[in-house]
Amino acid sequence: MATIKIRRSKEYYNLMRDYKIFIDGQQVGTIANGETKDFATMSGQHIVSAKIDWCCSPEVSINISDNETINLKVGGFKKGNWLMPMGLGIIVLHVILSKTMDFNYTVFLLLPILLLLGYYLTIGRRKYLTLSETK
């Protein structure tokens, strides 16, 4: 029996939601934040993907033989870890500048962050998650 081992990275923006794991189009389980799980499968060619709500990862094609373990890593989109702290920092800066100096234009600095989020939640929804083979 072959094994596909999937490790999910720790992230705070999808902390409370589990990723659904699909092998050959069939859901085989879920994986929580920071968790590692093994999925037993038959040897041969398989297509693995992960999904959260309407967003998903690109499909990864693997070829696995008997008694082999393939390691995969799944996580959120590439720049997701800096997005929330940066947005929070801009909001705090906006509040400080608007209260002390009556400067109300720092809120426009949130526009690139909102556009990036909008992209990943609409057009780029098939790239919201990353799934790659690790050694």
PDB file of C-alpha atoms in Angstrom:
ATOM      1  CA  MET A   1       0.000   0.000   0.000  1.00  0.00           C
ATOM      2  CA  ALA A   2       1.303   3.451  -0.927  1.00  0.00           C
ATOM      3  CA  THR A   3       0.989   6.514   1.319  1.00  0.00           C
ATOM      4  CA  ILE A   4       0.509  10.186   0.572  1.00  0.00           C
ATOM      5  CA  LYS A   5       1.623  12.273   3.553  1.00  0.00           C
ATOM      6  CA  ILE A   6       0.272  15.834   3.562  1.00  0.00           C
ATOM      7  CA  ARG A   7       1.548  18.517   5.935  1.00  0.00           C
ATOM      8  CA  ARG A   8      -0.421  21.738   6.333  1.00  0.00           C
ATOM      9  CA  SER A   9       1.489  24.865   7.237  1.00  0.00           C
ATOM     10  CA  LYS A  10       0.487  26.932  10.256  1.00  0.00           C
ATOM     11  CA  GLU A  11      -1.304  30.116   9.284  1.00  0.00           C
ATOM     12  CA  TYR A  12      -3.622  32.479  11.071  1.00  0.00           C
ATOM     13  CA  TYR A  13      -5.842  33.638   8.212  1.00  0.00           C
ATOM     14  CA  ASN A  14      -7.350  30.147   7.676  1.00  0.00           C
ATOM     15  CA  LEU A  15      -6.817  29.042  11.262  1.00  0.00           C
ATOM     16  CA  MET A  16     -10.365  27.905  12.026  1.00  0.00           C
ATOM     17  CA  ARG A  17     -11.107  26.200   8.712  1.00  0.00           C
ATOM     18  CA  ASP A  18     -10.019  22.752   7.587  1.00  0.00           C
ATOM     19  CA  TYR A  19      -8.821  22.009   4.068  1.00  0.00           C
ATOM     20  CA  LYS A  20     -10.547  19.199   2.197  1.00  0.00           C
ATOM     21  CA  ILE A  21      -8.110  16.786   0.551  1.00  0.00           C
ATOM     22  CA  PHE A  22      -9.009  15.164  -2.762  1.00  0.00           C
ATOM     23  CA  ILE A  23      -7.268  12.230  -4.444  1.00  0.00           C
ATOM     24  CA  ASP A  24      -8.450  11.473  -7.975  1.00  0.00           C
ATOM     25  CA  GLY A  25     -11.473  13.738  -7.482  1.00  0.00           C
ATOM     26  CA  GLN A  26     -12.717  11.952  -4.356  1.00  0.00           C
ATOM     27  CA  GLN A  27     -12.581  13.611  -0.931  1.00  0.00           C
ATOM     28  CA  VAL A  28     -10.428  11.421   1.318  1.00  0.00           C
ATOM     29  CA  GLY A  29     -10.387  13.619   4.410  1.00  0.00           C
ATOM     30  CA  THR A  30      -9.698  17.008   5.911  1.00  0.00           C
ATOM     31  CA  ILE A  31      -6.584  18.540   7.405  1.00  0.00           C
ATOM     32  CA  ALA A  32      -6.498  21.144  10.177  1.00  0.00           C
ATOM     33  CA  ASN A  33      -4.071  24.012  10.722  1.00  0.00           C
ATOM     34  CA  GLY A  34      -0.520  22.737  11.340  1.00  0.00           C
ATOM     35  CA  GLU A  35      -1.584  19.098  11.053  1.00  0.00           C
ATOM     36  CA  THR A  36       0.102  16.246   9.159  1.00  0.00           C
ATOM     37  CA  LYS A  37      -1.964  13.348   7.871  1.00  0.00           C
ATOM     38  CA  ASP A  38      -1.294  10.135   5.980  1.00  0.00           C
ATOM     39  CA  PHE A  39      -3.641   8.936   3.245  1.00  0.00           C
ATOM     40  CA  ALA A  40      -3.336   5.341   2.077  1.00  0.00           C
ATOM     41  CA  THR A  41      -3.777   4.786  -1.643  1.00  0.00           C
ATOM     42  CA  MET A  42      -3.057   2.286  -4.371  1.00  0.00           C
ATOM     43  CA  SER A  43       0.144   2.500  -6.379  1.00  0.00           C
ATOM     44  CA  GLY A  44       0.031   4.304  -9.722  1.00  0.00           C
ATOM     45  CA  GLN A  45      -0.735   7.746 -11.080  1.00  0.00           C
ATOM     46  CA  HIS A  46      -2.878  10.006  -8.877  1.00  0.00           C
ATOM     47  CA  ILE A  47      -4.096  13.601  -8.935  1.00  0.00           C
ATOM     48  CA  VAL A  48      -4.125  15.362  -5.555  1.00  0.00           C
ATOM     49  CA  SER A  49      -5.766  18.699  -4.721  1.00  0.00           C
ATOM     50  CA  ALA A  50      -6.939  20.670  -1.696  1.00  0.00           C
ATOM     51  CA  LYS A  51     -10.037  22.812  -1.314  1.00  0.00           C
ATOM     52  CA  ILE A  52     -11.423  25.356   1.118  1.00  0.00           C
ATOM     53  CA  ASP A  53     -14.893  26.755   0.466  1.00  0.00           C
ATOM     54  CA  TRP A  54     -14.984  27.745  -3.236  1.00  0.00           C
ATOM     55  CA  CYS A  55     -11.209  28.183  -3.466  1.00  0.00           C
ATOM     56  CA  CYS A  56      -8.723  25.417  -4.180  1.00  0.00           C
ATOM     57  CA  SER A  57      -5.158  24.516  -5.071  1.00  0.00           C
ATOM     58  CA  PRO A  58      -3.846  23.596  -8.483  1.00  0.00           C
ATOM     59  CA  GLU A  59      -3.917  19.842  -9.046  1.00  0.00           C
ATOM     60  CA  VAL A  60      -0.672  17.960  -8.451  1.00  0.00           C
ATOM     61  CA  SER A  61      -0.023  14.788 -10.411  1.00  0.00           C
ATOM     62  CA  ILE A  62       2.036  12.156  -8.608  1.00  0.00           C
ATOM     63  CA  ASN A  63       3.249   8.697  -9.544  1.00  0.00           C
ATOM     64  CA  ILE A  64       3.592   6.432  -6.520  1.00  0.00           C
ATOM     65  CA  SER A  65       4.702   2.821  -6.196  1.00  0.00           C
ATOM     66  CA  ASP A  66       3.984   0.190  -3.524  1.00  0.00           C
ATOM     67  CA  ASN A  67       5.419   0.906  -0.059  1.00  0.00           C
ATOM     68  CA  GLU A  68       6.414   4.429  -1.129  1.00  0.00           C
ATOM     69  CA  THR A  69       5.530   7.620   0.715  1.00  0.00           C
ATOM     70  CA  ILE A  70       5.070  10.876  -1.165  1.00  0.00           C
ATOM     71  CA  ASN A  71       5.303  14.043   0.965  1.00  0.00           C
ATOM     72  CA  LEU A  72       3.160  17.038   0.037  1.00  0.00           C
ATOM     73  CA  LYS A  73       2.830  20.440   1.672  1.00  0.00           C
ATOM     74  CA  VAL A  74      -0.365  22.480   1.533  1.00  0.00           C
ATOM     75  CA  GLY A  75      -0.870  26.069   2.619  1.00  0.00           C
ATOM     76  CA  GLY A  76      -2.470  29.381   1.795  1.00  0.00           C
ATOM     77  CA  PHE A  77      -1.455  31.672  -1.052  1.00  0.00           C
ATOM     78  CA  LYS A  78       2.155  32.814  -1.172  1.00  0.00           C
ATOM     79  CA  LYS A  79       1.889  36.318   0.269  1.00  0.00           C
ATOM     80  CA  GLY A  80      -0.922  35.586   2.717  1.00  0.00           C
ATOM     81  CA  ASN A  81       1.185  35.657   5.882  1.00  0.00           C
ATOM     82  CA  TRP A  82       2.113  39.318   5.518  1.00  0.00           C
ATOM     83  CA  LEU A  83      -1.275  40.489   4.224  1.00  0.00           C
ATOM     84  CA  MET A  84      -3.196  40.625   7.508  1.00  0.00           C
ATOM     85  CA  PRO A  85      -0.447  42.267   9.634  1.00  0.00           C
ATOM     86  CA  MET A  86       0.198  44.822   6.912  1.00  0.00           C
ATOM     87  CA  GLY A  87      -3.513  45.655   6.630  1.00  0.00           C
ATOM     88  CA  LEU A  88      -3.830  45.972  10.391  1.00  0.00           C
ATOM     89  CA  GLY A  89      -0.762  48.218  10.508  1.00  0.00           C
ATOM     90  CA  ILE A  90      -2.213  50.495   7.818  1.00  0.00           C
ATOM     91  CA  ILE A  91      -5.512  50.742   9.701  1.00  0.00           C
ATOM     92  CA  VAL A  92      -3.702  51.657  12.949  1.00  0.00           C
ATOM     93  CA  LEU A  93      -1.589  54.224  11.076  1.00  0.00           C
ATOM     94  CA  HIS A  94      -4.738  55.676   9.511  1.00  0.00           C
ATOM     95  CA  VAL A  95      -6.464  56.018  12.897  1.00  0.00           C
ATOM     96  CA  ILE A  96      -3.418  57.689  14.449  1.00  0.00           C
ATOM     97  CA  LEU A  97      -2.882  60.126  11.558  1.00  0.00           C
ATOM     98  CA  SER A  98      -6.569  60.980  11.197  1.00  0.00           C
ATOM     99  CA  LYS A  99      -6.953  61.712  14.932  1.00  0.00           C
ATOM    100  CA  THR A 100      -3.695  63.613  15.472  1.00  0.00           C
ATOM    101  CA  MET A 101      -3.074  65.381  12.165  1.00  0.00           C
ATOM    102  CA  ASP A 102      -6.492  65.302  10.477  1.00  0.00           C
ATOM    103  CA  PHE A 103      -4.872  63.326   7.612  1.00  0.00           C
ATOM    104  CA  ASN A 104      -7.487  60.970   6.127  1.00  0.00           C
ATOM    105  CA  TYR A 105      -5.752  59.597   3.027  1.00  0.00           C
ATOM    106  CA  THR A 106      -3.758  56.694   4.486  1.00  0.00           C
ATOM    107  CA  VAL A 107      -6.800  54.459   4.095  1.00  0.00           C
ATOM    108  CA  PHE A 108      -6.035  54.398   0.354  1.00  0.00           C
ATOM    109  CA  LEU A 109      -2.952  52.325   1.164  1.00  0.00           C
ATOM    110  CA  LEU A 110      -5.357  49.437   1.802  1.00  0.00           C
ATOM    111  CA  LEU A 111      -6.362  49.386  -1.870  1.00  0.00           C
ATOM    112  CA  PRO A 112      -3.543  47.060  -3.081  1.00  0.00           C
ATOM    113  CA  ILE A 113      -4.287  44.627  -0.243  1.00  0.00           C
ATOM    114  CA  LEU A 114      -8.000  44.615  -1.032  1.00  0.00           C
ATOM    115  CA  LEU A 115      -7.292  44.132  -4.740  1.00  0.00           C
ATOM    116  CA  LEU A 116      -4.993  41.178  -4.004  1.00  0.00           C
ATOM    117  CA  LEU A 117      -7.611  39.578  -1.760  1.00  0.00           C
ATOM    118  CA  GLY A 118     -10.267  40.229  -4.389  1.00  0.00           C
ATOM    119  CA  TYR A 119      -8.115  38.518  -7.018  1.00  0.00           C
ATOM    120  CA  TYR A 120      -7.582  35.376  -4.907  1.00  0.00           C
ATOM    121  CA  LEU A 121     -11.263  35.172  -3.988  1.00  0.00           C
ATOM    122  CA  THR A 122     -12.499  35.533  -7.593  1.00  0.00           C
ATOM    123  CA  ILE A 123     -10.300  35.055 -10.661  1.00  0.00           C
ATOM    124  CA  GLY A 124      -7.399  33.433  -8.785  1.00  0.00           C
ATOM    125  CA  ARG A 125      -9.553  31.161  -6.647  1.00  0.00           C
ATOM    126  CA  ARG A 126      -7.852  28.087  -8.138  1.00  0.00           C
ATOM    127  CA  LYS A 127      -4.517  29.409  -6.824  1.00  0.00           C
ATOM    128  CA  TYR A 128      -5.705  30.390  -3.333  1.00  0.00           C
ATOM    129  CA  LEU A 129      -4.045  27.321  -1.853  1.00  0.00           C
ATOM    130  CA  THR A 130      -0.567  26.033  -2.677  1.00  0.00           C
ATOM    131  CA  LEU A 131       0.129  22.323  -2.926  1.00  0.00           C
ATOM    132  CA  SER A 132       3.608  21.052  -3.701  1.00  0.00           C
ATOM    133  CA  GLU A 133       5.753  17.977  -3.304  1.00  0.00           C
ATOM    134  CA  THR A 134       8.497  18.122  -0.674  1.00  0.00           C
ATOM    135  CA  LYS A 135      11.489  15.881  -0.123  1.00  0.00           C
TER     136      LYS A 135
END
